[in-house]
Short mmCIF file of C-alpha atoms and ligand atoms in Angstrom, two decimals:
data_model
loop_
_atom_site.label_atom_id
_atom_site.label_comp_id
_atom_site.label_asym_id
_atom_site.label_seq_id
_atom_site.Cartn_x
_atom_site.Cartn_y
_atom_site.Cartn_z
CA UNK A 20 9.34 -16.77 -1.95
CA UNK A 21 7.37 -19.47 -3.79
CA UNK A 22 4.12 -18.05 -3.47
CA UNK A 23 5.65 -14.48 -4.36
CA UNK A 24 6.60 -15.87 -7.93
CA UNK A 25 3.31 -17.42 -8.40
CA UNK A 26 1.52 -14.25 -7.61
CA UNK A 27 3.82 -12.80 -10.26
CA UNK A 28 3.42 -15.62 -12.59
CA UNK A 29 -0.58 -15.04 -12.41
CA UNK A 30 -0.49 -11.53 -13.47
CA UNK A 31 2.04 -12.23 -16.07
CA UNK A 32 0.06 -14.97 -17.82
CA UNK A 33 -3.25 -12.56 -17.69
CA UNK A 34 -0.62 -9.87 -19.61
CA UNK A 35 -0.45 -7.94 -16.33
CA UNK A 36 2.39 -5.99 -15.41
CA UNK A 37 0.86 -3.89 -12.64
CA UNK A 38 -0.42 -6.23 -9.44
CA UNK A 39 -4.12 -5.37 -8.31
CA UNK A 40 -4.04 -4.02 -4.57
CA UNK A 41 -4.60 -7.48 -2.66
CA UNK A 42 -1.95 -9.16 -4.96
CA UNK A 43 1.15 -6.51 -4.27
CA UNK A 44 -0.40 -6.42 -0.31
CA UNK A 45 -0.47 -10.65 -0.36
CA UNK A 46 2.97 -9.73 -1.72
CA UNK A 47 3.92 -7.67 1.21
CA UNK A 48 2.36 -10.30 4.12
CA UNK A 49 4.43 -13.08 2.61
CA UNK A 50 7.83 -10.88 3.50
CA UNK A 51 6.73 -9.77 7.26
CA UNK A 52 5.41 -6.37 5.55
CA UNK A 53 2.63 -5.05 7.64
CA UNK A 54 -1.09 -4.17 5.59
CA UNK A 55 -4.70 -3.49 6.71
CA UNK A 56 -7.08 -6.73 6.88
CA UNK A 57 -8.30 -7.18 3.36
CA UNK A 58 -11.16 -9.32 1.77
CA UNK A 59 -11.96 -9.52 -2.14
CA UNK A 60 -15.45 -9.24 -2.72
CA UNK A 61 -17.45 -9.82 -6.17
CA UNK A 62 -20.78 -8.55 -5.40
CA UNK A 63 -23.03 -6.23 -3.02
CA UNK A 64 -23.98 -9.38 -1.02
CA UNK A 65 -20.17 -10.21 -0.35
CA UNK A 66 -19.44 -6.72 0.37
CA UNK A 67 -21.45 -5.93 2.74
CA UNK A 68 -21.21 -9.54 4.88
CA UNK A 69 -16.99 -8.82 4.37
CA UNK A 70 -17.54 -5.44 6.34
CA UNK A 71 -19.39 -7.18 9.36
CA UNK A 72 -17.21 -9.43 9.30
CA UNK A 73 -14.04 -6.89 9.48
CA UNK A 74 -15.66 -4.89 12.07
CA UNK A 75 -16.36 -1.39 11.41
CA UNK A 76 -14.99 1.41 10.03
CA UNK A 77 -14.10 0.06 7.12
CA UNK A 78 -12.69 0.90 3.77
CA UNK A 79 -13.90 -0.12 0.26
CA UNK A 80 -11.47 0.07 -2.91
CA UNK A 81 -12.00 -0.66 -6.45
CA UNK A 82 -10.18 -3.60 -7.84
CA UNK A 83 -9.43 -3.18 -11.50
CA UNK A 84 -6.40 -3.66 -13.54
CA UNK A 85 -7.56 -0.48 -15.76
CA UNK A 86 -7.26 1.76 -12.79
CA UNK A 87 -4.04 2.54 -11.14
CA UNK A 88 -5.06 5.46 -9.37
CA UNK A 89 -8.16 4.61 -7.40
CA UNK A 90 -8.71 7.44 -5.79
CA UNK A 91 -8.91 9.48 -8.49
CA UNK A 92 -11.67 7.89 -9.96
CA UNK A 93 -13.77 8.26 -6.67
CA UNK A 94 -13.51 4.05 -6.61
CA UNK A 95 -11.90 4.87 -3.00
CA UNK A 96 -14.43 5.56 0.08
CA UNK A 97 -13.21 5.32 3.53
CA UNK A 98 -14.74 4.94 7.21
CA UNK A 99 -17.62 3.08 6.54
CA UNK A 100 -19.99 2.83 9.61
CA UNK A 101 -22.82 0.48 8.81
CA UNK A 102 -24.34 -1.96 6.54
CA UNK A 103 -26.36 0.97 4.90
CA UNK A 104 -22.94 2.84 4.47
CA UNK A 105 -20.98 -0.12 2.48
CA UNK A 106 -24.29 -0.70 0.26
CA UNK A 107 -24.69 2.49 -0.85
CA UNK A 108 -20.41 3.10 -0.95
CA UNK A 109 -20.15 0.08 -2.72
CA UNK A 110 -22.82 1.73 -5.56
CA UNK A 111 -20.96 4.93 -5.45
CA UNK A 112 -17.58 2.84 -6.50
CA UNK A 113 -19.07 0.94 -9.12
CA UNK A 114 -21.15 4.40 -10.29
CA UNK A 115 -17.80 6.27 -10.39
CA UNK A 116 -15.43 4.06 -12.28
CA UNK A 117 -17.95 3.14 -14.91
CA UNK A 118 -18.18 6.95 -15.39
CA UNK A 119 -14.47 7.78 -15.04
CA UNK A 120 -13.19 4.70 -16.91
CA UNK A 121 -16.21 3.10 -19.06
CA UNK A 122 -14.35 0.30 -20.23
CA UNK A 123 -12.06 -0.60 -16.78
CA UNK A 124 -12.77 -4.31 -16.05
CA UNK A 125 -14.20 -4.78 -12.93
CA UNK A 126 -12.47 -7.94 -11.10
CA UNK A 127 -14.09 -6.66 -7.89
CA UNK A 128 -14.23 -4.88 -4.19
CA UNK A 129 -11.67 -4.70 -1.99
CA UNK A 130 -13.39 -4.46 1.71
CA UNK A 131 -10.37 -3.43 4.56
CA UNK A 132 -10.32 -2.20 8.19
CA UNK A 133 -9.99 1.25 8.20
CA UNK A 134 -6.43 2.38 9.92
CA UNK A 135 -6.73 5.05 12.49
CA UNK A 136 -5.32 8.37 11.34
CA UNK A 137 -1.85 8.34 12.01
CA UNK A 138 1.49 9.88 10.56
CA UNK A 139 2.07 8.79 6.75
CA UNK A 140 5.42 8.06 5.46
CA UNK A 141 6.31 6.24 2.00
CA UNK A 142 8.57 3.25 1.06
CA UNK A 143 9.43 3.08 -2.47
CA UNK A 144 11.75 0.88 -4.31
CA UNK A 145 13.03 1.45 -8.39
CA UNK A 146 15.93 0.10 -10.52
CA UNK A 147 18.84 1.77 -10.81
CA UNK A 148 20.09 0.89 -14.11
CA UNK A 149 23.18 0.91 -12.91
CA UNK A 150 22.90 0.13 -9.07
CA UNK A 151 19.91 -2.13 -9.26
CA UNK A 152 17.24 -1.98 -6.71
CA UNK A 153 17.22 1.28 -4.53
CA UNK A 154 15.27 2.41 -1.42
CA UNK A 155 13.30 5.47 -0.76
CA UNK A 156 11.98 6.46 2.51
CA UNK A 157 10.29 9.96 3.18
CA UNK A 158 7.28 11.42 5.15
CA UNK A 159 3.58 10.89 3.24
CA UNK A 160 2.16 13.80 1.59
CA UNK A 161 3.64 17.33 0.76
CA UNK A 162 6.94 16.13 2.30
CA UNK A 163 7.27 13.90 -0.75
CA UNK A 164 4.87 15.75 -2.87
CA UNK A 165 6.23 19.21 -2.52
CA UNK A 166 9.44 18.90 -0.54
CA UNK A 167 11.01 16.02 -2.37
CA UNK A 168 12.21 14.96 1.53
CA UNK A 169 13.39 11.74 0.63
CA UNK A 170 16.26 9.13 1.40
CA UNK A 171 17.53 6.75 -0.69
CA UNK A 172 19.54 3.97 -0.67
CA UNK A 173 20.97 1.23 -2.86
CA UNK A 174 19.82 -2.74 -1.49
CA UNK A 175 20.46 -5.10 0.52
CA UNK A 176 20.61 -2.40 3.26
CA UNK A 177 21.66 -3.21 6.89
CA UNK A 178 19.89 -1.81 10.13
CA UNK A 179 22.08 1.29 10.32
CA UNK A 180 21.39 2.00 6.27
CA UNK A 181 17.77 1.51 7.39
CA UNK A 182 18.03 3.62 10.40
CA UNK A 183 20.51 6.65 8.48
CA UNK A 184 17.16 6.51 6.11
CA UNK A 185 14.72 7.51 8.57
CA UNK A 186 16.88 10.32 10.42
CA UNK A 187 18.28 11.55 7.31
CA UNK A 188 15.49 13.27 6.22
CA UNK A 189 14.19 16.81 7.36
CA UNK A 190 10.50 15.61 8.25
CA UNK A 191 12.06 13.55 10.94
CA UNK A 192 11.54 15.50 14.00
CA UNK A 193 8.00 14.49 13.39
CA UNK A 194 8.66 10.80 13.52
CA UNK A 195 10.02 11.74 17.45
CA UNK A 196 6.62 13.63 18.23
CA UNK A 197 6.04 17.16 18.25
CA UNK A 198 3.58 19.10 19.58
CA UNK A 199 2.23 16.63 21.92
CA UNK A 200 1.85 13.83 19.35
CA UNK A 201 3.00 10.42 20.60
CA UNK A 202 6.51 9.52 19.17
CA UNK A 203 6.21 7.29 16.13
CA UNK A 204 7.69 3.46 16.02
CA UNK A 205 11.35 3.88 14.82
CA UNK A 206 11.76 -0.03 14.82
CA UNK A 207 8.88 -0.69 12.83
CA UNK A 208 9.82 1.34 9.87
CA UNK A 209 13.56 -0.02 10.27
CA UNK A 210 11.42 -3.79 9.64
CA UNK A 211 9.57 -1.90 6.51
CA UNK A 212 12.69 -1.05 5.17
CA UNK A 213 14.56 -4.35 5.51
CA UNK A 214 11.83 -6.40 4.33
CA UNK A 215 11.43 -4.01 1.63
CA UNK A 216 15.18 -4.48 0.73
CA UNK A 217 14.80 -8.79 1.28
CA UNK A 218 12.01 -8.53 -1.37
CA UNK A 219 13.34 -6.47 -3.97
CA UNK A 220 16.83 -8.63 -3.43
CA UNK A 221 14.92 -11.90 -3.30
CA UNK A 222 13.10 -10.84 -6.91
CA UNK A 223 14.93 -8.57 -9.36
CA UNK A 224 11.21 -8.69 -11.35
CA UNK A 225 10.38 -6.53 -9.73
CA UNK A 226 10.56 -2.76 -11.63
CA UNK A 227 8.94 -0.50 -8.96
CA UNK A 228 7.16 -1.01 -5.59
CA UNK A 229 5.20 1.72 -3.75
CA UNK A 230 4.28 1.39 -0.17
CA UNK A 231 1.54 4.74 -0.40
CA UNK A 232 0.79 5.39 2.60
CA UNK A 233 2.05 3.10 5.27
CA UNK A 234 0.63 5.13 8.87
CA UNK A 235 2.99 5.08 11.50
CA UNK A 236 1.69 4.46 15.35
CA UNK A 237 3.17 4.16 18.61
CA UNK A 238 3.47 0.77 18.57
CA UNK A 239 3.85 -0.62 14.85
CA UNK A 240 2.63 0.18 11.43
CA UNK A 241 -0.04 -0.20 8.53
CA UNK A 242 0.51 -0.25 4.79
CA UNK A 243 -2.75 1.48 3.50
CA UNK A 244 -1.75 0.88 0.19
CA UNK A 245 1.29 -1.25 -1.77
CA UNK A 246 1.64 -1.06 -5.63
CA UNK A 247 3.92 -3.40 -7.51
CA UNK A 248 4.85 -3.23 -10.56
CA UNK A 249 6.95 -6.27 -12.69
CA UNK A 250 9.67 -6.09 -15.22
P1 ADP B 1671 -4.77 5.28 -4.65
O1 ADP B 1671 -4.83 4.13 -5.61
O2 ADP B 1671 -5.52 6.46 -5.20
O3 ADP B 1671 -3.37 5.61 -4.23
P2 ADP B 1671 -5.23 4.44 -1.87
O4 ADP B 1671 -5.48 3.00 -1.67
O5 ADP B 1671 -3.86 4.93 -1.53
O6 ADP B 1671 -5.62 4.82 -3.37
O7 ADP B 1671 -6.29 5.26 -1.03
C1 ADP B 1671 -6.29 6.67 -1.03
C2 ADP B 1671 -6.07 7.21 0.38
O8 ADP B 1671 -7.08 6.75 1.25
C3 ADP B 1671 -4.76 6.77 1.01
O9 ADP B 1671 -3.70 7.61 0.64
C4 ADP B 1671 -5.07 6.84 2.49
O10 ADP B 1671 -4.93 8.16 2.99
C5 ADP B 1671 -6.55 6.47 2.55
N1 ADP B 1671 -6.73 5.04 2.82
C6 ADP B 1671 -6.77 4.03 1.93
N2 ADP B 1671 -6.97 2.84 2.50
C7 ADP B 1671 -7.07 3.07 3.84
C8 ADP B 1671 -7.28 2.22 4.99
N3 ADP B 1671 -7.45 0.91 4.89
N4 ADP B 1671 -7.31 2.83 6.20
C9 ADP B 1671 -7.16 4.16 6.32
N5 ADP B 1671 -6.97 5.01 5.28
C10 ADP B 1671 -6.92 4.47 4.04
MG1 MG B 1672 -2.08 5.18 -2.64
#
């Protein structure tokens, strides 16, 4: 809980509302919240001896707090093969967000293991003004996207909210396997969720968290991706 405030404390003193990528993820580790292996690097050099050192494929990610949505701005390349591959992916990033975002300060690289393609789903948390914190579970993409197949619920939750979350919606048949796809991990997104809840409880600074995506496997999970933003 202690090193959750400071994180929060950091980014509020540099005027910061929005955590960069390995804050909100260093976030997520300190509350039992599975994310990929992550390393902050500040220059090609780092980069590159990060990625042999992660084992390949890995990803590389912009780190800026003037850019929100990182794949947008091409500063997002995944499965990374070789040393060749993160030198000239990590000149791609840097080419892209200076021409997307001319101004964005750079704070640096975010090198990560690549997670195997899996099945996406989303954990979100907002304020209710009049609730306080609630939940959101749904499937990743067009489920949330286009569908709007979401749950929600207002925290703490217990492990039946959790688990009404996850069956409640309509993508859920998916999370049982279909189609000869293994069965996702029921009892690792019931852990996202009450985590989730246990941090949002624990620190009503927080405004809105985003777990985009979080890949679902047979045994266990990833969070790809975790935005946080503060109060
Ligand atoms: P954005 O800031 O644009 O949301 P993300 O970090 O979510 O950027 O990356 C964009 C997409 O790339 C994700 O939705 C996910 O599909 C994929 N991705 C990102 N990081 C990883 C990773 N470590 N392993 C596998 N896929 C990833
Ligand atoms: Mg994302």
């Amino acid at each position: 809980m202690e090193k959750v405030s400071q994180i929060f404390e950091n980014a509020r003193k540099e005027g910061r509302k929005y955590l960069l990528e390995p804050e909100a993820k260093a976030v997520c580790m300190e509350y039992g919240i599975p994310v990929t292996k992550f390393r902050m690097a500040k220059n090609v050099e780092e980069t590159t001896r990060f990625a042999e050192e992660t084992g390949y494929p890995v990803v590389l990610k912009i780190v800026s707090p003037d850019v929100i949505h990182k794949f947008d701005v091409g500063g997002v390349v995944l499965n990374l093969k070789s040393s060749q591959e993160v030198r000239d992916a990590y000149n791609k990033v840097m080419a892209n967000v200076k021409k997307h975002k001319p101004d964005a300060k750079i704070v640096g690289v975010l090198v990560q293991e690549m997670a195997p393609p899996s099945t996406e789903i989303i954990v979100g948390a907002t304020k209710d003004p009049q609730f306080g914190p609630a939940l959101m579970f749904g499937l990743g993409g067009i489920f949330v996207e286009v569908l709007k197949d979401v749950s929600f619920r207002i925290a703490p939750i217990t492990k039946s909210d959790a688990r009404e979350m996850i069956t409640e919606v309509k993508g859920y048949p998916i999370l049982r396997g279909y189609r000869g796809e293994p069965p996702s991990d029921i009892n690792a997104i019931v852990e996202v969720l009450l985590n989730t809840s246990r941090l949002v409880m624990d620190h009503p600074e927080i405004r809105e968290l985003d777990l985009n995506p979080i890949l679902v496997y047979e045994k266990g999970a990833k969070t790809v991706d975790a935005r946080i933003i503060l109060e």
